[in-house]
Tab-separated table of N, CA and C in Angstrom:
chain	number	residue	atom	x	y	z
A	1	GLN	N	-45.459	149.884	194.944
A	1	GLN	CA	-44.181	149.179	195.012
A	1	GLN	C	-43.651	149.235	196.429
A	2	VAL	N	-42.872	148.223	196.776
A	2	VAL	CA	-42.237	148.185	198.086
A	2	VAL	C	-40.775	147.843	197.884
A	3	GLN	N	-39.931	148.460	198.673
A	3	GLN	CA	-38.502	148.188	198.643
A	3	GLN	C	-38.119	147.466	199.936
A	4	LEU	N	-37.245	146.495	199.818
A	4	LEU	CA	-36.842	145.658	200.955
A	4	LEU	C	-35.334	145.717	201.139
A	5	VAL	N	-34.902	145.907	202.366
A	5	VAL	CA	-33.475	145.943	202.671
A	5	VAL	C	-33.200	145.000	203.829
A	6	GLU	N	-32.333	144.008	203.585
A	6	GLU	CA	-31.967	143.049	204.632
A	6	GLU	C	-30.686	143.476	205.332
A	7	SER	N	-30.540	143.010	206.541
A	7	SER	CA	-29.298	143.201	207.289
A	7	SER	C	-29.185	142.097	208.328
A	8	GLY	N	-27.992	141.965	208.881
A	8	GLY	CA	-27.808	141.037	209.986
A	8	GLY	C	-27.057	139.768	209.660
A	9	GLY	N	-26.688	139.560	208.406
A	9	GLY	CA	-25.937	138.370	208.073
A	9	GLY	C	-24.515	138.427	208.625
A	10	GLY	N	-23.808	137.326	208.470
A	10	GLY	CA	-22.428	137.288	208.937
A	10	GLY	C	-21.911	135.875	209.055
A	11	LEU	N	-20.771	135.766	209.727
A	11	LEU	CA	-20.119	134.477	209.944
A	11	LEU	C	-20.343	134.049	211.390
A	12	VAL	N	-20.768	132.819	211.573
A	12	VAL	CA	-21.040	132.307	212.915
A	12	VAL	C	-20.626	130.843	212.966
A	13	GLN	N	-20.242	130.390	214.133
A	13	GLN	CA	-19.907	128.982	214.297
A	13	GLN	C	-21.167	128.136	214.423
A	14	ALA	N	-21.045	126.879	214.067
A	14	ALA	CA	-22.160	125.951	214.221
A	14	ALA	C	-22.660	125.965	215.662
A	15	GLY	N	-23.988	125.964	215.793
A	15	GLY	CA	-24.602	126.053	217.108
A	15	GLY	C	-24.908	127.467	217.547
A	16	GLY	N	-24.402	128.441	216.813
A	16	GLY	CA	-24.610	129.833	217.161
A	16	GLY	C	-25.927	130.374	216.635
A	17	SER	N	-26.108	131.680	216.813
A	17	SER	CA	-27.363	132.345	216.445
A	17	SER	C	-27.076	133.624	215.658
A	18	LEU	N	-28.018	133.982	214.833
A	18	LEU	CA	-28.017	135.258	214.126
A	18	LEU	C	-29.458	135.723	214.016
A	19	ARG	N	-29.634	137.048	213.928
A	19	ARG	CA	-30.952	137.586	213.646
A	19	ARG	C	-30.874	138.458	212.402
A	20	LEU	N	-31.663	138.110	211.424
A	20	LEU	CA	-31.760	138.903	210.197
A	20	LEU	C	-32.939	139.863	210.310
A	21	SER	N	-32.754	141.027	209.702
A	21	SER	CA	-33.816	142.033	209.660
A	21	SER	C	-34.127	142.378	208.219
A	22	CYS	N	-35.366	142.696	207.966
A	22	CYS	CA	-35.802	143.145	206.640
A	22	CYS	C	-36.742	144.328	206.841
A	23	THR	N	-36.297	145.479	206.386
A	23	THR	CA	-37.096	146.688	206.538
A	23	THR	C	-37.705	147.066	205.200
A	24	ALA	N	-38.998	147.300	205.224
A	24	ALA	CA	-39.735	147.646	204.012
A	24	ALA	C	-39.995	149.140	203.950
A	25	SER	N	-39.952	149.677	202.736
A	25	SER	CA	-40.307	151.073	202.510
A	25	SER	C	-41.133	151.149	201.235
A	26	GLY	N	-41.757	152.282	201.027
A	26	GLY	CA	-42.625	152.438	199.871
A	26	GLY	C	-44.073	152.191	200.271
A	27	ARG	N	-44.801	151.418	199.497
A	27	ARG	CA	-46.220	151.192	199.741
A	27	ARG	C	-46.436	150.109	200.794
A	28	THR	N	-46.019	150.413	202.015
A	28	THR	CA	-46.133	149.433	203.086
A	28	THR	C	-47.538	149.363	203.649
A	29	ASP	N	-48.447	150.211	203.145
A	29	ASP	CA	-49.825	150.144	203.611
A	29	ASP	C	-50.592	149.008	202.949
A	30	SER	N	-50.015	148.438	201.924
A	30	SER	CA	-50.697	147.340	201.239
A	30	SER	C	-50.527	146.039	202.006
A	31	ASN	N	-51.310	145.071	201.651
A	31	ASN	CA	-51.340	143.786	202.321
A	31	ASN	C	-50.370	142.836	201.614
A	32	TYR	N	-49.257	142.548	202.253
A	32	TYR	CA	-48.238	141.693	201.651
A	32	TYR	C	-47.987	140.453	202.496
A	33	ALA	N	-47.742	139.352	201.845
A	33	ALA	CA	-47.081	138.247	202.525
A	33	ALA	C	-45.600	138.609	202.606
A	34	MET	N	-44.978	138.301	203.720
A	34	MET	CA	-43.558	138.596	203.913
A	34	MET	C	-42.838	137.305	204.235
A	35	GLY	N	-41.775	137.052	203.499
A	35	GLY	CA	-41.090	135.789	203.713
A	35	GLY	C	-39.585	135.887	203.603
A	36	TRP	N	-38.949	134.808	204.019
A	36	TRP	CA	-37.509	134.649	203.891
A	36	TRP	C	-37.230	133.425	203.021
A	37	PHE	N	-36.313	133.592	202.097
A	37	PHE	CA	-35.836	132.514	201.255
A	37	PHE	C	-34.316	132.485	201.360
A	38	ARG	N	-33.721	131.392	200.904
A	38	ARG	CA	-32.263	131.328	200.894
A	38	ARG	C	-31.788	130.578	199.664
A	39	GLN	N	-30.551	130.887	199.284
A	39	GLN	CA	-29.972	130.239	198.118
A	39	GLN	C	-28.514	129.939	198.400
A	40	ALA	N	-28.182	128.667	198.391
A	40	ALA	CA	-26.802	128.227	198.564
A	40	ALA	C	-26.159	128.095	197.188
A	41	PRO	N	-24.825	128.147	197.111
A	41	PRO	CA	-24.151	128.039	195.815
A	41	PRO	C	-24.535	126.765	195.080
A	42	GLY	N	-24.912	126.919	193.822
A	42	GLY	CA	-25.265	125.771	193.002
A	42	GLY	C	-26.632	125.193	193.261
A	43	LYS	N	-27.412	125.834	194.126
A	43	LYS	CA	-28.737	125.319	194.453
A	43	LYS	C	-29.802	126.348	194.106
A	44	GLU	N	-31.025	125.872	194.022
A	44	GLU	CA	-32.138	126.774	193.754
A	44	GLU	C	-32.520	127.530	195.030
A	45	ARG	N	-33.174	128.652	194.823
A	45	ARG	CA	-33.659	129.434	195.952
A	45	ARG	C	-34.778	128.645	196.633
A	46	GLU	N	-34.709	128.563	197.957
A	46	GLU	CA	-35.690	127.763	198.683
A	46	GLU	C	-36.371	128.563	199.783
A	47	PHE	N	-37.573	128.167	200.056
A	47	PHE	CA	-38.381	128.786	201.092
A	47	PHE	C	-37.814	128.493	202.476
A	48	VAL	N	-37.866	129.495	203.351
A	48	VAL	CA	-37.430	129.323	204.737
A	48	VAL	C	-38.603	129.543	205.704
A	49	ALA	N	-39.235	130.708	205.619
A	49	ALA	CA	-40.331	131.031	206.531
A	49	ALA	C	-41.116	132.195	205.950
A	50	ARG	N	-42.393	132.318	206.392
A	50	ARG	CA	-43.171	133.452	205.899
A	50	ARG	C	-44.368	133.737	206.790
A	51	PHE	N	-44.800	135.007	206.750
A	51	PHE	CA	-46.096	135.443	207.268
A	51	PHE	C	-47.074	135.456	206.114
A	52	SER	N	-48.300	135.035	206.360
A	52	SER	CA	-49.324	135.122	205.333
A	52	SER	C	-49.708	136.575	205.073
A	53	ARG	N	-50.470	136.809	204.009
A	53	ARG	CA	-50.822	138.169	203.621
A	53	ARG	C	-51.599	138.902	204.694
A	54	ASN	N	-52.430	138.232	205.405
A	54	ASN	CA	-53.152	138.908	206.489
A	54	ASN	C	-52.371	138.889	207.795
A	55	GLY	N	-51.158	138.342	207.749
A	55	GLY	CA	-50.303	138.305	208.936
A	55	GLY	C	-50.753	137.336	209.989
A	56	GLY	N	-51.793	136.556	209.693
A	56	GLY	CA	-52.380	135.721	210.726
A	56	GLY	C	-51.707	134.379	210.914
A	57	SER	N	-50.877	133.972	209.978
A	57	SER	CA	-50.257	132.663	210.115
A	57	SER	C	-48.820	132.691	209.628
A	58	THR	N	-48.051	131.755	210.137
A	58	THR	CA	-46.671	131.600	209.719
A	58	THR	C	-46.456	130.179	209.210
A	59	SER	N	-45.451	130.031	208.367
A	59	SER	CA	-45.052	128.716	207.880
A	59	SER	C	-43.534	128.644	207.867
A	60	TYR	N	-43.038	127.437	208.065
A	60	TYR	CA	-41.599	127.212	208.082
A	60	TYR	C	-41.248	125.997	207.229
A	61	ALA	N	-40.069	126.041	206.635
A	61	ALA	CA	-39.537	124.854	205.994
A	61	ALA	C	-39.215	123.826	207.071
A	62	ASP	N	-39.373	122.562	206.743
A	62	ASP	CA	-39.105	121.500	207.727
A	62	ASP	C	-37.663	121.564	208.244
A	63	SER	N	-36.762	121.987	207.382
A	63	SER	CA	-35.343	121.990	207.740
A	63	SER	C	-34.997	123.031	208.804
A	64	VAL	N	-35.871	124.017	209.013
A	64	VAL	CA	-35.570	125.070	209.986
A	64	VAL	C	-36.566	125.123	211.127
A	65	LYS	N	-37.622	124.328	211.023
A	65	LYS	CA	-38.664	124.324	212.050
A	65	LYS	C	-38.036	124.032	213.409
A	66	SER	N	-38.438	124.743	214.401
A	66	SER	CA	-37.988	124.677	215.795
A	66	SER	C	-36.642	125.345	216.014
A	67	ARG	N	-35.960	125.748	214.946
A	67	ARG	CA	-34.685	126.471	215.101
A	67	ARG	C	-34.806	127.936	214.708
A	68	PHE	N	-35.632	128.224	213.716
A	68	PHE	CA	-35.797	129.591	213.218
A	68	PHE	C	-37.177	130.115	213.623
A	69	THR	N	-37.243	131.421	213.844
A	69	THR	CA	-38.507	132.070	214.175
A	69	THR	C	-38.644	133.356	213.374
A	70	ILE	N	-39.760	133.489	212.665
A	70	ILE	CA	-40.056	134.730	211.953
A	70	ILE	C	-40.953	135.584	212.839
A	71	SER	N	-40.659	136.872	212.876
A	71	SER	CA	-41.463	137.797	213.665
A	71	SER	C	-41.506	139.140	212.943
A	72	ARG	N	-42.341	140.043	213.454
A	72	ARG	CA	-42.457	141.330	212.771
A	72	ARG	C	-42.745	142.432	213.767
A	73	ASP	N	-42.333	143.635	213.393
A	73	ASP	CA	-42.643	144.846	214.134
A	73	ASP	C	-43.314	145.775	213.139
A	74	ASN	N	-44.631	145.831	213.176
A	74	ASN	CA	-45.368	146.612	212.176
A	74	ASN	C	-45.063	148.101	212.277
A	75	ALA	N	-44.794	148.578	213.470
A	75	ALA	CA	-44.502	149.997	213.637
A	75	ALA	C	-43.203	150.392	212.926
A	76	LYS	N	-42.298	149.422	212.792
A	76	LYS	CA	-41.016	149.682	212.131
A	76	LYS	C	-40.984	149.127	210.715
A	77	ASN	N	-42.097	148.563	210.252
A	77	ASN	CA	-42.151	147.937	208.920
A	77	ASN	C	-41.004	146.948	208.740
A	78	THR	N	-40.745	146.168	209.767
A	78	THR	CA	-39.591	145.272	209.771
A	78	THR	C	-40.021	143.851	210.113
A	79	VAL	N	-39.459	142.920	209.377
A	79	VAL	CA	-39.641	141.490	209.627
A	79	VAL	C	-38.284	140.920	210.029
A	80	TYR	N	-38.297	140.030	210.995
A	80	TYR	CA	-37.061	139.440	211.511
A	80	TYR	C	-37.049	137.937	211.265
A	81	LEU	N	-35.851	137.404	211.210
A	81	LEU	CA	-35.668	135.953	211.202
A	81	LEU	C	-34.613	135.632	212.253
A	82	GLN	N	-35.073	135.098	213.367
A	82	GLN	CA	-34.165	134.658	214.413
A	82	GLN	C	-33.730	133.238	214.105
A	83	MET	N	-32.429	133.049	213.979
A	83	MET	CA	-31.889	131.747	213.599
A	83	MET	C	-31.028	131.220	214.739
A	84	ASN	N	-31.449	130.125	215.339
A	84	ASN	CA	-30.719	129.505	216.432
A	84	ASN	C	-30.206	128.127	216.012
A	85	SER	N	-29.274	127.606	216.779
A	85	SER	CA	-28.721	126.277	216.506
A	85	SER	C	-28.315	126.128	215.047
A	86	LEU	N	-27.594	127.115	214.559
A	86	LEU	CA	-27.222	127.130	213.149
A	86	LEU	C	-26.313	125.971	212.790
A	87	LYS	N	-26.494	125.491	211.570
A	87	LYS	CA	-25.726	124.370	211.050
A	87	LYS	C	-24.983	124.820	209.795
A	88	PRO	N	-23.884	124.145	209.452
A	88	PRO	CA	-23.170	124.510	208.212
A	88	PRO	C	-24.084	124.484	206.982
A	89	GLU	N	-25.066	123.600	206.966
A	89	GLU	CA	-25.969	123.535	205.814
A	89	GLU	C	-26.937	124.713	205.743
A	90	ASP	N	-26.945	125.565	206.749
A	90	ASP	CA	-27.728	126.802	206.684
A	90	ASP	C	-26.988	127.910	205.925
A	91	THR	N	-25.747	127.657	205.561
A	91	THR	CA	-24.966	128.646	204.823
A	91	THR	C	-25.617	128.956	203.484
A	92	ALA	N	-25.888	130.228	203.250
A	92	ALA	CA	-26.578	130.654	202.034
A	92	ALA	C	-26.687	132.173	202.034
A	93	VAL	N	-27.105	132.697	200.897
A	93	VAL	CA	-27.563	134.074	200.854
A	93	VAL	C	-29.046	134.061	201.211
A	94	TYR	N	-29.415	134.870	202.184
A	94	TYR	CA	-30.794	134.931	202.651
A	94	TYR	C	-31.463	136.168	202.061
A	95	TYR	N	-32.646	135.942	201.493
A	95	TYR	CA	-33.393	137.005	200.844
A	95	TYR	C	-34.723	137.226	201.553
A	96	CYS	N	-35.045	138.481	201.722
A	96	CYS	CA	-36.377	138.867	202.168
A	96	CYS	C	-37.243	139.080	200.926
A	97	ALA	N	-38.502	138.693	201.016
A	97	ALA	CA	-39.390	138.817	199.862
A	97	ALA	C	-40.780	139.213	200.321
A	98	ALA	N	-41.496	139.866	199.413
A	98	ALA	CA	-42.873	140.264	199.672
A	98	ALA	C	-43.725	139.900	198.470
A	99	SER	N	-44.937	139.485	198.769
A	99	SER	CA	-45.878	139.175	197.706
A	99	SER	C	-47.151	139.967	197.910
A	100	SER	N	-47.568	140.631	196.856
A	100	SER	CA	-48.799	141.430	196.921
A	100	SER	C	-50.030	140.615	196.553
A	101	TYR	N	-49.855	139.338	196.132
A	101	TYR	CA	-50.997	138.588	195.635
A	101	TYR	C	-51.075	137.147	196.138
A	102	SER	N	-50.060	136.676	196.859
A	102	SER	CA	-50.046	135.272	197.264
A	102	SER	C	-49.420	135.115	198.632
A	103	SER	N	-49.871	134.081	199.355
A	103	SER	CA	-49.215	133.697	200.607
A	103	SER	C	-48.468	132.374	200.425
A	104	GLY	N	-48.061	132.098	199.184
A	104	GLY	CA	-47.450	130.822	198.869
A	104	GLY	C	-46.058	130.625	199.441
A	105	LEU	N	-45.510	129.459	199.147
A	105	LEU	CA	-44.213	129.070	199.665
A	105	LEU	C	-43.159	128.964	198.568
A	106	PHE	N	-43.476	129.437	197.387
A	106	PHE	CA	-42.561	129.336	196.269
A	106	PHE	C	-42.048	130.720	195.887
A	107	ALA	N	-40.774	130.761	195.527
A	107	ALA	CA	-40.145	132.035	195.186
A	107	ALA	C	-40.862	132.731	194.038
A	108	THR	N	-41.406	131.954	193.119
A	108	THR	CA	-42.089	132.538	191.967
A	108	THR	C	-43.368	133.280	192.352
A	109	GLN	N	-43.840	133.071	193.558
A	109	GLN	CA	-45.057	133.722	194.020
A	109	GLN	C	-44.786	135.062	194.711
A	110	TYR	N	-43.541	135.472	194.746
A	110	TYR	CA	-43.162	136.717	195.396
A	110	TYR	C	-42.666	137.699	194.364
A	111	ASN	N	-43.167	138.932	194.410
A	111	ASN	CA	-42.828	139.885	193.369
A	111	ASN	C	-41.904	141.018	193.819
A	112	TYR	N	-41.511	141.021	195.087
A	112	TYR	CA	-40.547	142.018	195.551
A	112	TYR	C	-39.458	141.299	196.341
A	113	TRP	N	-38.210	141.714	196.103
A	113	TRP	CA	-37.068	141.037	196.719
A	113	TRP	C	-36.052	142.050	197.223
A	114	GLY	N	-35.414	141.691	198.327
A	114	GLY	CA	-34.265	142.450	198.789
A	114	GLY	C	-33.013	141.990	198.072
A	115	GLN	N	-31.897	142.607	198.429
A	115	GLN	CA	-30.639	142.322	197.743
A	115	GLN	C	-29.941	141.083	198.292
A	116	GLY	N	-30.377	140.611	199.456
A	116	GLY	CA	-29.790	139.421	200.052
A	116	GLY	C	-28.706	139.745	201.056
A	117	THR	N	-28.545	138.868	202.025
A	117	THR	CA	-27.483	139.005	203.019
A	117	THR	C	-26.858	137.621	203.233
A	118	GLN	N	-25.529	137.587	203.268
A	118	GLN	CA	-24.812	136.319	203.360
A	118	GLN	C	-24.788	135.818	204.805
A	119	VAL	N	-25.117	134.554	204.962
A	119	VAL	CA	-24.973	133.865	206.246
A	119	VAL	C	-24.029	132.693	206.023
A	120	THR	N	-22.956	132.661	206.789
A	120	THR	CA	-21.981	131.584	206.690
A	120	THR	C	-21.823	130.935	208.052
A	121	VAL	N	-22.032	129.622	208.092
A	121	VAL	CA	-21.924	128.877	209.339
A	121	VAL	C	-20.734	127.938	209.228
A	122	SER	N	-19.751	128.135	210.088
A	122	SER	CA	-18.553	127.302	210.042
A	122	SER	C	-18.699	126.108	210.985
A	123	SER	N	-18.071	125.020	210.607
A	123	SER	CA	-18.173	123.793	211.420
A	123	SER	C	-17.071	123.726	212.467
């Protein structure tokens, strides 16, 4: 099992930046895909970005491509999401997720989740 804790959310004006962190504990020696998802009020949870299980590739949702960057520090068991040029439509609860069996882009393919961190972008 792995436990995930996110941090770094907050309130920012449109055009601003935030960096989210997700620190993993527990069985971090296993091979996991690590990703970020978000959920806005009244909407389904959607994919944002992820590292594949072997860590060799990244994927981004079209809506955040060129604005968001996922990165990792293996020594700290931490994955980051750098969010630049934020827009009001980026407002959501952001969740870190890990999958022990898939490198997919769907929330149902991830079996470990953090508690979420709120990101609010004002216009």
